[in-house]
């Protein structure tokens, strides 16, 4: 059994570690490309979150609305998409997101559902 390795992603400005992608197999045998693609989608999801959701929803704590982590753990993807199109409360505006933005936002929810810890929102 080989050593467990990993790929570390850092913020270029602050040098703060954003994420570690575990690579338990030799890099020549298993490509990390799939994990990097998931990370790219997650980062785009955070950008969509900052643009549309950050004002009312914190990643991990309750703000004006429930945290994204709570939403991810208690709702399925269909109900999340339904809430974006037809908000459950009059206080939440509806959003006209592109298909890529919706998929990126769902990617962020998937990471939060797994309980993964990231530099922001600890």
mmCIF file of C-alpha atoms in Angstrom, residues 18-103:
data_model
loop_
_atom_site.group_PDB
_atom_site.id
_atom_site.type_symbol
_atom_site.label_atom_id
_atom_site.label_comp_id
_atom_site.label_asym_id
_atom_site.label_seq_id
_atom_site.Cartn_x
_atom_site.Cartn_y
_atom_site.Cartn_z
ATOM 1 C CA UNK A 18 -8.706 26.544 0.241
ATOM 2 C CA UNK A 19 -8.985 22.814 -0.237
ATOM 3 C CA UNK A 20 -7.133 19.517 -0.193
ATOM 4 C CA UNK A 21 -8.000 16.912 -2.787
ATOM 5 C CA UNK A 22 -6.952 13.486 -1.528
ATOM 6 C CA UNK A 23 -5.125 11.341 -4.061
ATOM 7 C CA UNK A 24 -4.709 7.955 -2.354
ATOM 8 C CA UNK A 25 -3.489 6.227 -5.523
ATOM 9 C CA UNK A 26 -0.383 6.790 -7.614
ATOM 10 C CA UNK A 27 -0.924 9.785 -9.908
ATOM 11 C CA UNK A 28 0.139 7.767 -12.964
ATOM 12 C CA UNK A 29 -2.596 5.198 -12.400
ATOM 13 C CA UNK A 30 -5.497 7.475 -11.397
ATOM 14 C CA UNK A 31 -5.861 10.920 -12.910
ATOM 15 C CA UNK A 32 -6.866 13.756 -10.555
ATOM 16 C CA UNK A 33 -8.633 15.451 -13.496
ATOM 17 C CA UNK A 34 -12.084 14.389 -12.306
ATOM 18 C CA UNK A 35 -11.509 15.841 -8.838
ATOM 19 C CA UNK A 36 -10.128 19.076 -10.286
ATOM 20 C CA UNK A 37 -13.234 19.397 -12.497
ATOM 21 C CA UNK A 38 -15.445 19.037 -9.419
ATOM 22 C CA UNK A 39 -13.397 21.705 -7.653
ATOM 23 C CA UNK A 40 -13.790 24.066 -10.605
ATOM 24 C CA UNK A 41 -17.574 23.620 -10.472
ATOM 25 C CA UNK A 42 -17.531 24.190 -6.692
ATOM 26 C CA UNK A 43 -15.558 27.439 -7.094
ATOM 27 C CA UNK A 44 -17.993 28.691 -9.740
ATOM 28 C CA UNK A 45 -20.808 27.780 -7.330
ATOM 29 C CA UNK A 46 -19.211 29.992 -4.687
ATOM 30 C CA UNK A 47 -19.100 32.857 -7.187
ATOM 31 C CA UNK A 48 -22.806 32.415 -7.983
ATOM 32 C CA UNK A 49 -23.497 32.236 -4.221
ATOM 33 C CA UNK A 50 -21.615 35.506 -3.636
ATOM 34 C CA UNK A 51 -23.469 37.216 -6.473
ATOM 35 C CA UNK A 52 -27.033 36.157 -5.627
ATOM 36 C CA UNK A 53 -27.305 34.544 -2.185
ATOM 37 C CA UNK A 54 -24.666 35.918 0.164
ATOM 38 C CA UNK A 55 -26.762 38.883 1.312
ATOM 39 C CA UNK A 56 -29.308 36.638 3.057
ATOM 40 C CA UNK A 57 -27.664 33.215 3.454
ATOM 41 C CA UNK A 58 -24.399 32.450 5.225
ATOM 42 C CA UNK A 59 -22.601 29.256 4.213
ATOM 43 C CA UNK A 60 -22.720 27.727 7.698
ATOM 44 C CA UNK A 61 -24.713 30.003 10.041
ATOM 45 C CA UNK A 62 -28.281 31.281 9.980
ATOM 46 C CA UNK A 63 -28.585 34.849 8.710
ATOM 47 C CA UNK A 64 -31.791 36.362 7.283
ATOM 48 C CA UNK A 65 -32.501 32.935 5.821
ATOM 49 C CA UNK A 66 -31.261 29.432 6.623
ATOM 50 C CA UNK A 67 -27.602 28.672 5.999
ATOM 51 C CA UNK A 68 -26.612 26.999 2.752
ATOM 52 C CA UNK A 69 -25.313 24.067 4.787
ATOM 53 C CA UNK A 70 -28.739 23.590 6.418
ATOM 54 C CA UNK A 71 -30.475 23.870 3.051
ATOM 55 C CA UNK A 72 -28.093 21.309 1.543
ATOM 56 C CA UNK A 73 -28.695 18.835 4.371
ATOM 57 C CA UNK A 74 -32.476 19.141 4.476
ATOM 58 C CA UNK A 75 -33.521 19.605 0.843
ATOM 59 C CA UNK A 76 -33.016 17.715 -2.373
ATOM 60 C CA UNK A 77 -31.780 19.300 -5.593
ATOM 61 C CA UNK A 78 -35.241 19.553 -7.160
ATOM 62 C CA UNK A 79 -36.592 21.531 -4.208
ATOM 63 C CA UNK A 80 -33.564 23.846 -4.319
ATOM 64 C CA UNK A 81 -34.112 24.553 -8.021
ATOM 65 C CA UNK A 82 -37.829 25.051 -7.385
ATOM 66 C CA UNK A 83 -37.072 27.598 -4.631
ATOM 67 C CA UNK A 84 -34.789 29.540 -6.975
ATOM 68 C CA UNK A 85 -37.496 29.738 -9.625
ATOM 69 C CA UNK A 86 -40.467 30.243 -7.301
ATOM 70 C CA UNK A 87 -39.264 31.438 -3.863
ATOM 71 C CA UNK A 88 -40.908 29.943 -0.761
ATOM 72 C CA UNK A 89 -41.232 33.348 0.943
ATOM 73 C CA UNK A 90 -42.059 36.824 -0.353
ATOM 74 C CA UNK A 91 -38.709 38.060 0.990
ATOM 75 C CA UNK A 92 -36.638 35.932 -1.385
ATOM 76 C CA UNK A 93 -36.431 37.224 -4.951
ATOM 77 C CA UNK A 94 -36.634 34.795 -7.851
ATOM 78 C CA UNK A 95 -33.493 34.388 -9.925
ATOM 79 C CA UNK A 96 -33.056 33.789 -13.609
ATOM 80 C CA UNK A 97 -29.853 31.759 -13.547
ATOM 81 C CA UNK A 98 -28.186 30.167 -16.547
ATOM 82 C CA UNK A 99 -27.935 26.391 -16.716
ATOM 83 C CA UNK A 100 -24.207 26.591 -15.843
ATOM 84 C CA UNK A 101 -24.931 28.830 -12.828
ATOM 85 C CA UNK A 102 -27.608 26.439 -11.558
ATOM 86 C CA UNK A 103 -25.297 23.438 -11.929
#
